[in-house]
mmCIF file of C-alpha atoms in Angstrom:
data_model
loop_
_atom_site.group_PDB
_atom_site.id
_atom_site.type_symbol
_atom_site.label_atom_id
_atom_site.label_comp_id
_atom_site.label_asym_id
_atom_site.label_seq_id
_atom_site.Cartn_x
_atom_site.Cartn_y
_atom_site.Cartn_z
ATOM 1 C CA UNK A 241 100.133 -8.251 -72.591
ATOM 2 C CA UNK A 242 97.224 -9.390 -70.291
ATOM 3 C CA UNK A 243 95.472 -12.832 -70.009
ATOM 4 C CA UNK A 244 91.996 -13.179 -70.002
ATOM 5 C CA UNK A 245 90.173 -12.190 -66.988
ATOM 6 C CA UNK A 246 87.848 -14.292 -65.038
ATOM 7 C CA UNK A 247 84.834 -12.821 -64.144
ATOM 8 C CA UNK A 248 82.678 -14.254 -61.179
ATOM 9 C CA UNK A 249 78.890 -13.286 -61.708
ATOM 10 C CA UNK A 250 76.686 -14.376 -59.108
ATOM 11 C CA UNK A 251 73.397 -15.638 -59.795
ATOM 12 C CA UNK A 252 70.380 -14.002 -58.572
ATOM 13 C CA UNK A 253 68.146 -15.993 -55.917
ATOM 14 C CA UNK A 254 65.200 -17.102 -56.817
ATOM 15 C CA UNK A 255 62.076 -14.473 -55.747
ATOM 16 C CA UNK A 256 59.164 -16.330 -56.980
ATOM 17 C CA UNK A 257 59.312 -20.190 -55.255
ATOM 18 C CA UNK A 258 56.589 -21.393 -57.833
ATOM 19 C CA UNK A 259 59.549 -21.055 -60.455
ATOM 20 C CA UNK A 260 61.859 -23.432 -58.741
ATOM 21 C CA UNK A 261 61.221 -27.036 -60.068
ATOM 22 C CA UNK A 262 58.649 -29.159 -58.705
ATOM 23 C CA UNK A 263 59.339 -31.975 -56.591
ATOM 24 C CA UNK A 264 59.609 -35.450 -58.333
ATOM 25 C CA UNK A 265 57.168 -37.963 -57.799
ATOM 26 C CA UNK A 266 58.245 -41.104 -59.011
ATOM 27 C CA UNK A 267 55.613 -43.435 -60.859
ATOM 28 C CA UNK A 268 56.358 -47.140 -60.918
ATOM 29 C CA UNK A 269 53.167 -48.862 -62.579
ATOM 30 C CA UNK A 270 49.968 -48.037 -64.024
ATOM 31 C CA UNK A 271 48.143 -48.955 -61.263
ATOM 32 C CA UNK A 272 50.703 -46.729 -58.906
ATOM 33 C CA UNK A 273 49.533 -43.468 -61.490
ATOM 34 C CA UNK A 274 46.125 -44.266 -60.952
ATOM 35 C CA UNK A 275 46.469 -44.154 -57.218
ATOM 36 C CA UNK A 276 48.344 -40.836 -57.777
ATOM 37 C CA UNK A 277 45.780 -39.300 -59.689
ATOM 38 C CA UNK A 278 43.271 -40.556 -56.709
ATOM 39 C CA UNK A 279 46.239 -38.832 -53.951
ATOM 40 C CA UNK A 280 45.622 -35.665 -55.926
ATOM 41 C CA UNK A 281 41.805 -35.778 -55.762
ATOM 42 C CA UNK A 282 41.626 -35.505 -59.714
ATOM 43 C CA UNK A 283 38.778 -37.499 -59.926
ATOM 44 C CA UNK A 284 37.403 -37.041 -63.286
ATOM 45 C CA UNK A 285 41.485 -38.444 -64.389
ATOM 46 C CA UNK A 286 40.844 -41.250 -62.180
ATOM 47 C CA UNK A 287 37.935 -42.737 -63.891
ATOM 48 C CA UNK A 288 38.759 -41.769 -66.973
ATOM 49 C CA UNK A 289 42.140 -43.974 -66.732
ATOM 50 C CA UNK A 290 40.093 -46.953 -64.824
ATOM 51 C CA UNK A 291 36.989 -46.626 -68.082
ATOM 52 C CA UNK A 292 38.967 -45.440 -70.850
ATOM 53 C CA UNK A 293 42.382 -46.610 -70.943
ATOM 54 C CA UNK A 294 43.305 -49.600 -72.388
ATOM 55 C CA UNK A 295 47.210 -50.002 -71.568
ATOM 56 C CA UNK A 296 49.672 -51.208 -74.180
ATOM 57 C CA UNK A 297 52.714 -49.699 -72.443
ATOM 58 C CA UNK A 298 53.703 -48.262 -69.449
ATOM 59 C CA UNK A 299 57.525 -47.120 -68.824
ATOM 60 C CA UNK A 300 59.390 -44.811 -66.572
ATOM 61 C CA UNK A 301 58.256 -40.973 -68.612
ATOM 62 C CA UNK A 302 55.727 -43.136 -71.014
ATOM 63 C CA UNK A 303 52.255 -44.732 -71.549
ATOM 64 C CA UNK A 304 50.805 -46.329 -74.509
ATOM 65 C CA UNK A 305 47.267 -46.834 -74.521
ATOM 66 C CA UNK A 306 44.491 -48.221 -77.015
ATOM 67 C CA UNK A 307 41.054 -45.234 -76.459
ATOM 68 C CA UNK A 308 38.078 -47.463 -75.289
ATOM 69 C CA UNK A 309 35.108 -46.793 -76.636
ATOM 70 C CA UNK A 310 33.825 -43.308 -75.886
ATOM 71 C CA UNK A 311 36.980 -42.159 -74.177
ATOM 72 C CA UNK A 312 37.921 -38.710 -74.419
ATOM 73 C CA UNK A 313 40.370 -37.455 -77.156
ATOM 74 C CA UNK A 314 42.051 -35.420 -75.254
ATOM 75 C CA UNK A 315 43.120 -37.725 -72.677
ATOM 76 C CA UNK A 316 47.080 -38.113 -73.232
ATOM 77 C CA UNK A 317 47.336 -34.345 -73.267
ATOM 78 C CA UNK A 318 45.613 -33.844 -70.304
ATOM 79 C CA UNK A 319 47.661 -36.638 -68.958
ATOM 80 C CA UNK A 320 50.589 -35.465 -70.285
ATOM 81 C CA UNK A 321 50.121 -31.817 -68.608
ATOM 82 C CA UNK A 322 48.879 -33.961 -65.380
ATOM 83 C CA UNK A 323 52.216 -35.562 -65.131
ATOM 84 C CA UNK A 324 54.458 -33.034 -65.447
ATOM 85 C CA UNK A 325 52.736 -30.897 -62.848
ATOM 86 C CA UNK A 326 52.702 -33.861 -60.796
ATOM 87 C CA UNK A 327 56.215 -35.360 -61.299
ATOM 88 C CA UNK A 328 57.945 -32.371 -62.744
ATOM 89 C CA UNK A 329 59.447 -34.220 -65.801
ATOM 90 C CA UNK A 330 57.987 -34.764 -69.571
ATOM 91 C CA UNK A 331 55.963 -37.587 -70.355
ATOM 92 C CA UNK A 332 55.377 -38.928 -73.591
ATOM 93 C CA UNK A 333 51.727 -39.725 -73.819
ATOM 94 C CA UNK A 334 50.261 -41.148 -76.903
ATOM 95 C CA UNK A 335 47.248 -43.219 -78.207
ATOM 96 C CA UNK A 336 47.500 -45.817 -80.364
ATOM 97 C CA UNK A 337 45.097 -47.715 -82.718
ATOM 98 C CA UNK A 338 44.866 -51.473 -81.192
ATOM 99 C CA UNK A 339 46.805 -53.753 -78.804
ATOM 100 C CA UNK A 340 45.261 -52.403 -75.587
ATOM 101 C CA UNK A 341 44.728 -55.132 -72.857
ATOM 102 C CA UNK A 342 41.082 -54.224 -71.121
ATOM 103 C CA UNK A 343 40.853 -50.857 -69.034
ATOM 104 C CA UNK A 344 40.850 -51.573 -65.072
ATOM 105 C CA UNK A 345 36.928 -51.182 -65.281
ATOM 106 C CA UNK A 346 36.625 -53.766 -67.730
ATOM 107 C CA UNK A 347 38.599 -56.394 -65.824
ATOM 108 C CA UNK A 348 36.826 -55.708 -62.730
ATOM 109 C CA UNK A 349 33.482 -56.311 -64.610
ATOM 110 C CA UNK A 350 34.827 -59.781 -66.188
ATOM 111 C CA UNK A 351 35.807 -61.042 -63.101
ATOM 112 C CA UNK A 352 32.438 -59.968 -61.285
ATOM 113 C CA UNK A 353 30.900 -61.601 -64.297
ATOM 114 C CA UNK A 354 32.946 -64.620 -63.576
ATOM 115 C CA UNK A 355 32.617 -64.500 -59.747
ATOM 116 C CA UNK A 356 28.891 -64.389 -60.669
ATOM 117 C CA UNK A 357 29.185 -67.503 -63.526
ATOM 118 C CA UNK A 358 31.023 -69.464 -60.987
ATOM 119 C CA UNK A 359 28.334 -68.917 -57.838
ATOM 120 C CA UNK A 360 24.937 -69.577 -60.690
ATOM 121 C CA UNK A 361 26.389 -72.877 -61.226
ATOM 122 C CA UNK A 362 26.451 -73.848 -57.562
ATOM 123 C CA UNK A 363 24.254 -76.461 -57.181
ATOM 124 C CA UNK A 364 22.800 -74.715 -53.505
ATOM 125 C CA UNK A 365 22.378 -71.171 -55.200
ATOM 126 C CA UNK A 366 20.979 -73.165 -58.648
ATOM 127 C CA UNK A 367 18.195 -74.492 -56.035
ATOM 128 C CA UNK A 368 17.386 -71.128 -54.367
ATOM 129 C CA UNK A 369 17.505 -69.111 -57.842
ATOM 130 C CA UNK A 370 14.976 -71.994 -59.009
ATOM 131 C CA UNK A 371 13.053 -71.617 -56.046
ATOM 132 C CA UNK A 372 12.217 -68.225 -56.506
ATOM 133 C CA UNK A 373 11.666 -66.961 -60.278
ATOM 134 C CA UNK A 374 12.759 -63.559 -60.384
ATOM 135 C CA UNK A 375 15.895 -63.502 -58.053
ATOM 136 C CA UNK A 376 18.847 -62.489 -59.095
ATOM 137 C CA UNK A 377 21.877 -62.056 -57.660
ATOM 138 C CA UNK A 378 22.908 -58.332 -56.812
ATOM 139 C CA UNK A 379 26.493 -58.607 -55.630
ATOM 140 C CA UNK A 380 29.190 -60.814 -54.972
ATOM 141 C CA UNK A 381 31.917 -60.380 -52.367
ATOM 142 C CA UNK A 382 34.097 -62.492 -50.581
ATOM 143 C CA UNK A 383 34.342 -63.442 -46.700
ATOM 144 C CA UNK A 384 36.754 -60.319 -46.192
ATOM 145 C CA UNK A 385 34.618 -57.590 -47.934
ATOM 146 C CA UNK A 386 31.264 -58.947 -46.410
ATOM 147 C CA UNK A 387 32.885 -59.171 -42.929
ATOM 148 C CA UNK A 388 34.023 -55.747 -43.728
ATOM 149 C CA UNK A 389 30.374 -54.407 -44.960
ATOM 150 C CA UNK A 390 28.831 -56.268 -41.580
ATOM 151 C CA UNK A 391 31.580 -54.114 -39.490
ATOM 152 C CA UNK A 392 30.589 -51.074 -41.114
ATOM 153 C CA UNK A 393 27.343 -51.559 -40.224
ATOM 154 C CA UNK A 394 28.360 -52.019 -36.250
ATOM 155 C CA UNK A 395 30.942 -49.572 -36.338
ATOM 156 C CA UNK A 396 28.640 -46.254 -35.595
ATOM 157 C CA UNK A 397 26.590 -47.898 -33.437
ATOM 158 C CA UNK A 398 26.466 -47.419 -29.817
ATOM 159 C CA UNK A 399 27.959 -50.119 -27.262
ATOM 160 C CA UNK A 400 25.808 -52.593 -25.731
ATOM 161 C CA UNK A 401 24.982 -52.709 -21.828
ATOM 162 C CA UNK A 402 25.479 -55.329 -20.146
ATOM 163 C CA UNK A 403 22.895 -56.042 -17.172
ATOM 164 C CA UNK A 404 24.488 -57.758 -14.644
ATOM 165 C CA UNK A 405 21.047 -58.074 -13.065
ATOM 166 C CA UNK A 406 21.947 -56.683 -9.863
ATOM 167 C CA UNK A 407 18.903 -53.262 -8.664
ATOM 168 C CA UNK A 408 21.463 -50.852 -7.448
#
């Protein structure tokens, strides 16, 4: 009587390297995916999460979100296809119906709406606004981003001569 035989089969190597399985990317936050999405130069996914995504949950392979008004209906699939490409696991993706804290783009307009409240009320800018009917203020930025907008604006330009006043 015989035993059963083992049989070693060898497994063929891979001929297409698209087939083998993507590299993981590992996404920590919300803010981390939108970054990502930025990384990958998918624009039109970057604004919509900023505009139209209104975050209940984010974990490790799933996002809750609230739609804002006007967002796209077919944003968690296209997410959902987005990061699997990108991460090469599943993600569950869904939207629900309330409980979303404000999108990205609505936070940043509150607090430039607050930034703004807060510099009205200064007695200094209160006189100049008064002073001239019709102002208004454009923008508001703080010491580092003007200091960084008046660098820009020195940055391209060419370097300044000294004259030592000596006629060579």
């Amino acid at each position: 009587t015989r035993g059963p035989r083992l049989v070693a089969a060898s497994q063929p190597a891979v001929s297409n390297p698209s087939a083998a399985p993507a590299a993981t990317t590992m996404i920590e936050s919300f803010t981390a995916l939108v970054e990502l999405a930025a990384q990958k130069r998918d624009m039109r996914l970057k604004i919509a999460l900023e505009s139209e995504v209104r975050l209940v949950r984010f974990d490790a392979g799933l996002i809750e979100f609230e739609l804002a008004p006007g967002g796209a209906r077919d944003l968690a699939a296209t997410l959902m296809q987005k990061l699997q490409a990108w991460t090469g696991e599943r993600w569950m993706v869904s939207i629900v119906a309330s409980g979303g804290a404000p999108s990205l783009k609505e936070q940043r307009e509150a607090e430039e709406r607050r930034r703004r409240s807060s510099l009205e009320s200064d007695p200094l800018v209160a006189s100049v606004l008064a002073r001239f009917p019709g102002a208004q203020i454009v923008a508001v930025r703080g010491r580092d981003e003007a200091a960084a907008s008046a660098g820009a604006l020195y940055d391209d330009a060419p370097p300044i001569e000294e004259d030592d006043g000596e006629a060579q």
